[in-house]
mmCIF file of C-alpha atoms in Angstrom:
data_model
loop_
_atom_site.group_PDB
_atom_site.id
_atom_site.type_symbol
_atom_site.label_atom_id
_atom_site.label_comp_id
_atom_site.label_asym_id
_atom_site.label_seq_id
_atom_site.Cartn_x
_atom_site.Cartn_y
_atom_site.Cartn_z
ATOM 1 C CA UNK A 1 155.171 134.922 242.681
ATOM 2 C CA UNK A 2 154.226 134.232 239.069
ATOM 3 C CA UNK A 3 150.542 134.078 239.935
ATOM 4 C CA UNK A 4 150.608 137.576 241.333
ATOM 5 C CA UNK A 5 152.706 138.969 238.482
ATOM 6 C CA UNK A 6 150.253 137.541 235.953
ATOM 7 C CA UNK A 7 147.157 138.017 238.079
ATOM 8 C CA UNK A 8 147.917 141.689 238.351
ATOM 9 C CA UNK A 9 148.473 141.786 234.606
ATOM 10 C CA UNK A 10 144.843 140.865 234.141
ATOM 11 C CA UNK A 11 143.577 143.877 236.113
ATOM 12 C CA UNK A 12 141.487 146.240 234.073
ATOM 13 C CA UNK A 13 141.521 146.327 230.323
ATOM 14 C CA UNK A 14 145.187 147.143 230.108
ATOM 15 C CA UNK A 15 147.192 144.837 232.330
ATOM 16 C CA UNK A 16 149.812 145.658 234.891
ATOM 17 C CA UNK A 17 151.569 148.798 234.729
ATOM 18 C CA UNK A 18 154.006 150.733 232.656
ATOM 19 C CA UNK A 19 153.695 152.551 229.443
ATOM 20 C CA UNK A 20 156.126 154.106 227.025
ATOM 21 C CA UNK A 21 155.510 155.759 223.700
ATOM 22 C CA UNK A 22 158.570 155.248 221.546
ATOM 23 C CA UNK A 23 159.104 158.651 219.939
ATOM 24 C CA UNK A 24 156.176 159.105 217.616
ATOM 25 C CA UNK A 25 155.354 155.769 216.103
ATOM 26 C CA UNK A 26 157.146 152.869 217.638
ATOM 27 C CA UNK A 27 157.926 149.410 216.389
ATOM 28 C CA UNK A 28 156.528 148.402 213.047
ATOM 29 C CA UNK A 29 157.075 145.414 210.836
ATOM 30 C CA UNK A 30 160.706 146.134 210.062
ATOM 31 C CA UNK A 31 163.736 147.359 211.914
ATOM 32 C CA UNK A 32 166.559 145.940 213.969
ATOM 33 C CA UNK A 33 166.237 142.423 215.267
ATOM 34 C CA UNK A 34 167.052 141.209 218.732
ATOM 35 C CA UNK A 35 170.367 141.832 220.440
ATOM 36 C CA UNK A 36 173.131 139.207 220.521
ATOM 37 C CA UNK A 37 172.140 136.344 222.824
ATOM 38 C CA UNK A 38 168.496 136.720 221.839
ATOM 39 C CA UNK A 39 166.220 135.285 219.205
ATOM 40 C CA UNK A 40 163.099 136.651 217.548
ATOM 41 C CA UNK A 41 159.950 134.755 218.604
ATOM 42 C CA UNK A 42 156.700 135.114 216.671
ATOM 43 C CA UNK A 43 153.166 134.767 217.988
ATOM 44 C CA UNK A 44 151.146 134.542 214.780
ATOM 45 C CA UNK A 45 147.811 134.299 216.620
ATOM 46 C CA UNK A 46 148.444 137.552 218.519
ATOM 47 C CA UNK A 47 150.142 139.217 215.535
ATOM 48 C CA UNK A 48 153.589 140.173 216.811
ATOM 49 C CA UNK A 49 157.194 139.110 217.110
ATOM 50 C CA UNK A 50 159.591 139.974 219.929
ATOM 51 C CA UNK A 51 163.207 139.372 220.930
ATOM 52 C CA UNK A 52 163.576 136.897 223.797
ATOM 53 C CA UNK A 53 166.699 135.376 225.366
ATOM 54 C CA UNK A 54 168.090 132.356 223.542
ATOM 55 C CA UNK A 55 166.767 129.159 225.101
ATOM 56 C CA UNK A 56 163.454 130.729 226.135
ATOM 57 C CA UNK A 57 160.120 129.591 224.754
ATOM 58 C CA UNK A 58 156.417 130.400 224.877
ATOM 59 C CA UNK A 59 154.950 129.147 228.123
ATOM 60 C CA UNK A 60 151.929 126.901 227.949
ATOM 61 C CA UNK A 61 149.007 127.363 230.276
ATOM 62 C CA UNK A 62 149.533 131.087 230.857
ATOM 63 C CA UNK A 63 147.713 132.390 227.773
ATOM 64 C CA UNK A 64 144.921 134.039 229.755
ATOM 65 C CA UNK A 65 147.245 137.009 230.320
ATOM 66 C CA UNK A 66 148.705 137.463 226.856
ATOM 67 C CA UNK A 67 151.797 135.655 225.647
ATOM 68 C CA UNK A 68 154.420 134.641 228.202
ATOM 69 C CA UNK A 69 157.983 133.569 227.430
ATOM 70 C CA UNK A 70 160.127 131.760 229.995
ATOM 71 C CA UNK A 71 163.424 129.902 230.188
ATOM 72 C CA UNK A 72 163.173 126.337 228.858
ATOM 73 C CA UNK A 73 162.975 123.495 231.328
ATOM 74 C CA UNK A 74 160.174 124.824 233.496
ATOM 75 C CA UNK A 75 162.152 127.635 235.162
ATOM 76 C CA UNK A 76 159.485 130.055 236.398
ATOM 77 C CA UNK A 77 161.806 132.584 238.036
ATOM 78 C CA UNK A 78 161.877 134.951 235.046
ATOM 79 C CA UNK A 79 159.776 135.879 232.072
ATOM 80 C CA UNK A 80 158.635 138.303 229.429
ATOM 81 C CA UNK A 81 154.933 138.938 228.989
ATOM 82 C CA UNK A 82 153.230 140.667 226.055
ATOM 83 C CA UNK A 83 149.606 141.827 226.312
ATOM 84 C CA UNK A 84 147.631 143.842 223.786
ATOM 85 C CA UNK A 85 146.301 146.942 225.519
ATOM 86 C CA UNK A 86 142.764 147.917 224.643
ATOM 87 C CA UNK A 87 142.296 150.952 226.893
ATOM 88 C CA UNK A 88 143.115 154.055 224.884
ATOM 89 C CA UNK A 89 141.210 156.818 226.643
ATOM 90 C CA UNK A 90 143.523 157.178 229.652
ATOM 91 C CA UNK A 91 146.987 158.661 229.593
ATOM 92 C CA UNK A 92 149.837 156.347 230.496
ATOM 93 C CA UNK A 93 150.302 157.760 233.989
ATOM 94 C CA UNK A 94 146.556 157.710 234.690
ATOM 95 C CA UNK A 95 146.591 153.990 233.955
ATOM 96 C CA UNK A 96 149.617 153.540 236.217
ATOM 97 C CA UNK A 97 147.952 155.464 239.008
ATOM 98 C CA UNK A 98 144.828 153.306 238.800
ATOM 99 C CA UNK A 99 146.774 150.065 238.509
ATOM 100 C CA UNK A 100 149.039 150.965 241.398
ATOM 101 C CA UNK A 101 146.017 151.348 243.633
ATOM 102 C CA UNK A 102 145.147 147.709 242.898
ATOM 103 C CA UNK A 103 148.732 146.456 243.218
ATOM 104 C CA UNK A 104 149.045 148.145 246.603
ATOM 105 C CA UNK A 105 146.458 145.744 248.004
ATOM 106 C CA UNK A 106 149.017 142.901 247.908
ATOM 107 C CA UNK A 107 151.135 142.718 251.052
ATOM 108 C CA UNK A 108 154.327 141.823 249.168
ATOM 109 C CA UNK A 109 154.068 144.634 246.603
ATOM 110 C CA UNK A 110 156.477 147.572 246.667
ATOM 111 C CA UNK A 111 156.578 150.234 243.986
ATOM 112 C CA UNK A 112 160.127 151.375 243.288
ATOM 113 C CA UNK A 113 159.379 154.081 240.743
ATOM 114 C CA UNK A 114 156.723 155.456 238.489
ATOM 115 C CA UNK A 115 157.675 158.343 236.308
ATOM 116 C CA UNK A 116 156.841 160.015 233.050
ATOM 117 C CA UNK A 117 158.975 159.064 230.082
ATOM 118 C CA UNK A 118 159.013 161.533 227.222
ATOM 119 C CA UNK A 119 155.865 163.550 226.634
ATOM 120 C CA UNK A 120 153.359 160.694 226.407
ATOM 121 C CA UNK A 121 154.714 157.811 228.460
ATOM 122 C CA UNK A 122 155.285 156.385 231.871
ATOM 123 C CA UNK A 123 157.297 153.501 233.249
ATOM 124 C CA UNK A 124 156.688 151.575 236.431
ATOM 125 C CA UNK A 125 159.206 149.469 238.279
ATOM 126 C CA UNK A 126 158.117 147.334 241.198
ATOM 127 C CA UNK A 127 159.020 144.357 243.357
ATOM 128 C CA UNK A 128 156.808 141.659 244.714
ATOM 129 C CA UNK A 129 157.951 139.508 247.612
ATOM 130 C CA UNK A 130 155.524 136.683 248.329
ATOM 131 C CA UNK A 131 155.827 135.922 252.049
ATOM 132 C CA UNK A 132 154.291 132.473 251.428
ATOM 133 C CA UNK A 133 157.340 131.272 249.438
ATOM 134 C CA UNK A 134 161.077 131.086 249.898
ATOM 135 C CA UNK A 135 161.682 132.460 246.392
ATOM 136 C CA UNK A 136 163.524 135.756 246.075
ATOM 137 C CA UNK A 137 161.416 138.820 245.439
ATOM 138 C CA UNK A 138 160.445 139.418 241.823
ATOM 139 C CA UNK A 139 161.653 142.611 240.130
ATOM 140 C CA UNK A 140 159.387 143.833 237.306
ATOM 141 C CA UNK A 141 159.597 146.600 234.723
ATOM 142 C CA UNK A 142 156.622 147.396 232.516
ATOM 143 C CA UNK A 143 156.218 149.614 229.440
ATOM 144 C CA UNK A 144 153.671 150.216 226.745
ATOM 145 C CA UNK A 145 154.824 150.336 223.139
ATOM 146 C CA UNK A 146 152.796 151.904 220.381
ATOM 147 C CA UNK A 147 153.306 150.022 217.142
ATOM 148 C CA UNK A 148 153.410 151.595 213.686
ATOM 149 C CA UNK A 149 149.753 150.625 213.204
ATOM 150 C CA UNK A 150 148.828 152.547 216.415
ATOM 151 C CA UNK A 151 148.079 149.408 218.432
ATOM 152 C CA UNK A 152 149.262 149.546 222.038
ATOM 153 C CA UNK A 153 151.077 146.650 223.674
ATOM 154 C CA UNK A 154 152.178 146.144 227.272
ATOM 155 C CA UNK A 155 155.660 144.638 227.580
ATOM 156 C CA UNK A 156 156.587 143.266 231.010
ATOM 157 C CA UNK A 157 159.932 141.753 232.003
ATOM 158 C CA UNK A 158 160.434 140.189 235.414
ATOM 159 C CA UNK A 159 162.969 138.110 237.277
ATOM 160 C CA UNK A 160 164.621 137.774 240.663
ATOM 161 C CA UNK A 161 165.463 141.047 242.408
ATOM 162 C CA UNK A 162 168.981 139.663 242.754
ATOM 163 C CA UNK A 163 169.548 140.312 239.020
ATOM 164 C CA UNK A 164 167.943 143.683 238.267
ATOM 165 C CA UNK A 165 170.343 144.570 235.379
ATOM 166 C CA UNK A 166 169.369 141.369 233.568
ATOM 167 C CA UNK A 167 165.652 142.154 233.959
ATOM 168 C CA UNK A 168 166.317 145.614 232.429
ATOM 169 C CA UNK A 169 168.297 144.018 229.578
ATOM 170 C CA UNK A 170 165.440 141.607 228.827
ATOM 171 C CA UNK A 171 162.951 144.478 228.727
ATOM 172 C CA UNK A 172 165.180 146.620 226.519
ATOM 173 C CA UNK A 173 165.685 143.769 224.052
ATOM 174 C CA UNK A 174 161.945 143.035 223.946
ATOM 175 C CA UNK A 175 160.970 146.687 223.437
ATOM 176 C CA UNK A 176 163.624 147.380 220.785
ATOM 177 C CA UNK A 177 162.754 144.260 218.782
ATOM 178 C CA UNK A 178 158.959 144.279 219.173
ATOM 179 C CA UNK A 179 157.166 144.192 215.791
ATOM 180 C CA UNK A 180 153.559 143.770 214.706
ATOM 181 C CA UNK A 181 152.743 141.530 211.778
#
């Protein structure tokens, strides 16, 4: 499951799928921190900080697809992934349309929704059920945030489809607390 979630994130110059402009200029270098039950993690090499659930940490060995945070102890059932987006000539929904065409090639992929958000954004929600494993299907929500310095970042939260509200909470915390250095 994780291989497909991250493998898909490497597609194209942008990564996997959803984009959201946060009302004009989005997160900057100041503002509210993470919600209760979360902690602010910093990736100095990539130049950002983000709110992640307490007890989570940066995952080693998954750096080819941005920065990945997972529960401590090797639990791979959930995560938050941050990838700097370099494609800036396509609109958010054009990127989603193109990426969805690639995602649709996987037999366990099912798009739940893809819709415009605001005047400049789009969000994609999908599930991936890997028939080769006994793990529950993964539920993923992806957005793009535009930082105060105009850089674009893909924020992906995923976890078991048996806990969709928690996946949404993780994404919301990450997006609200995301800051560039």
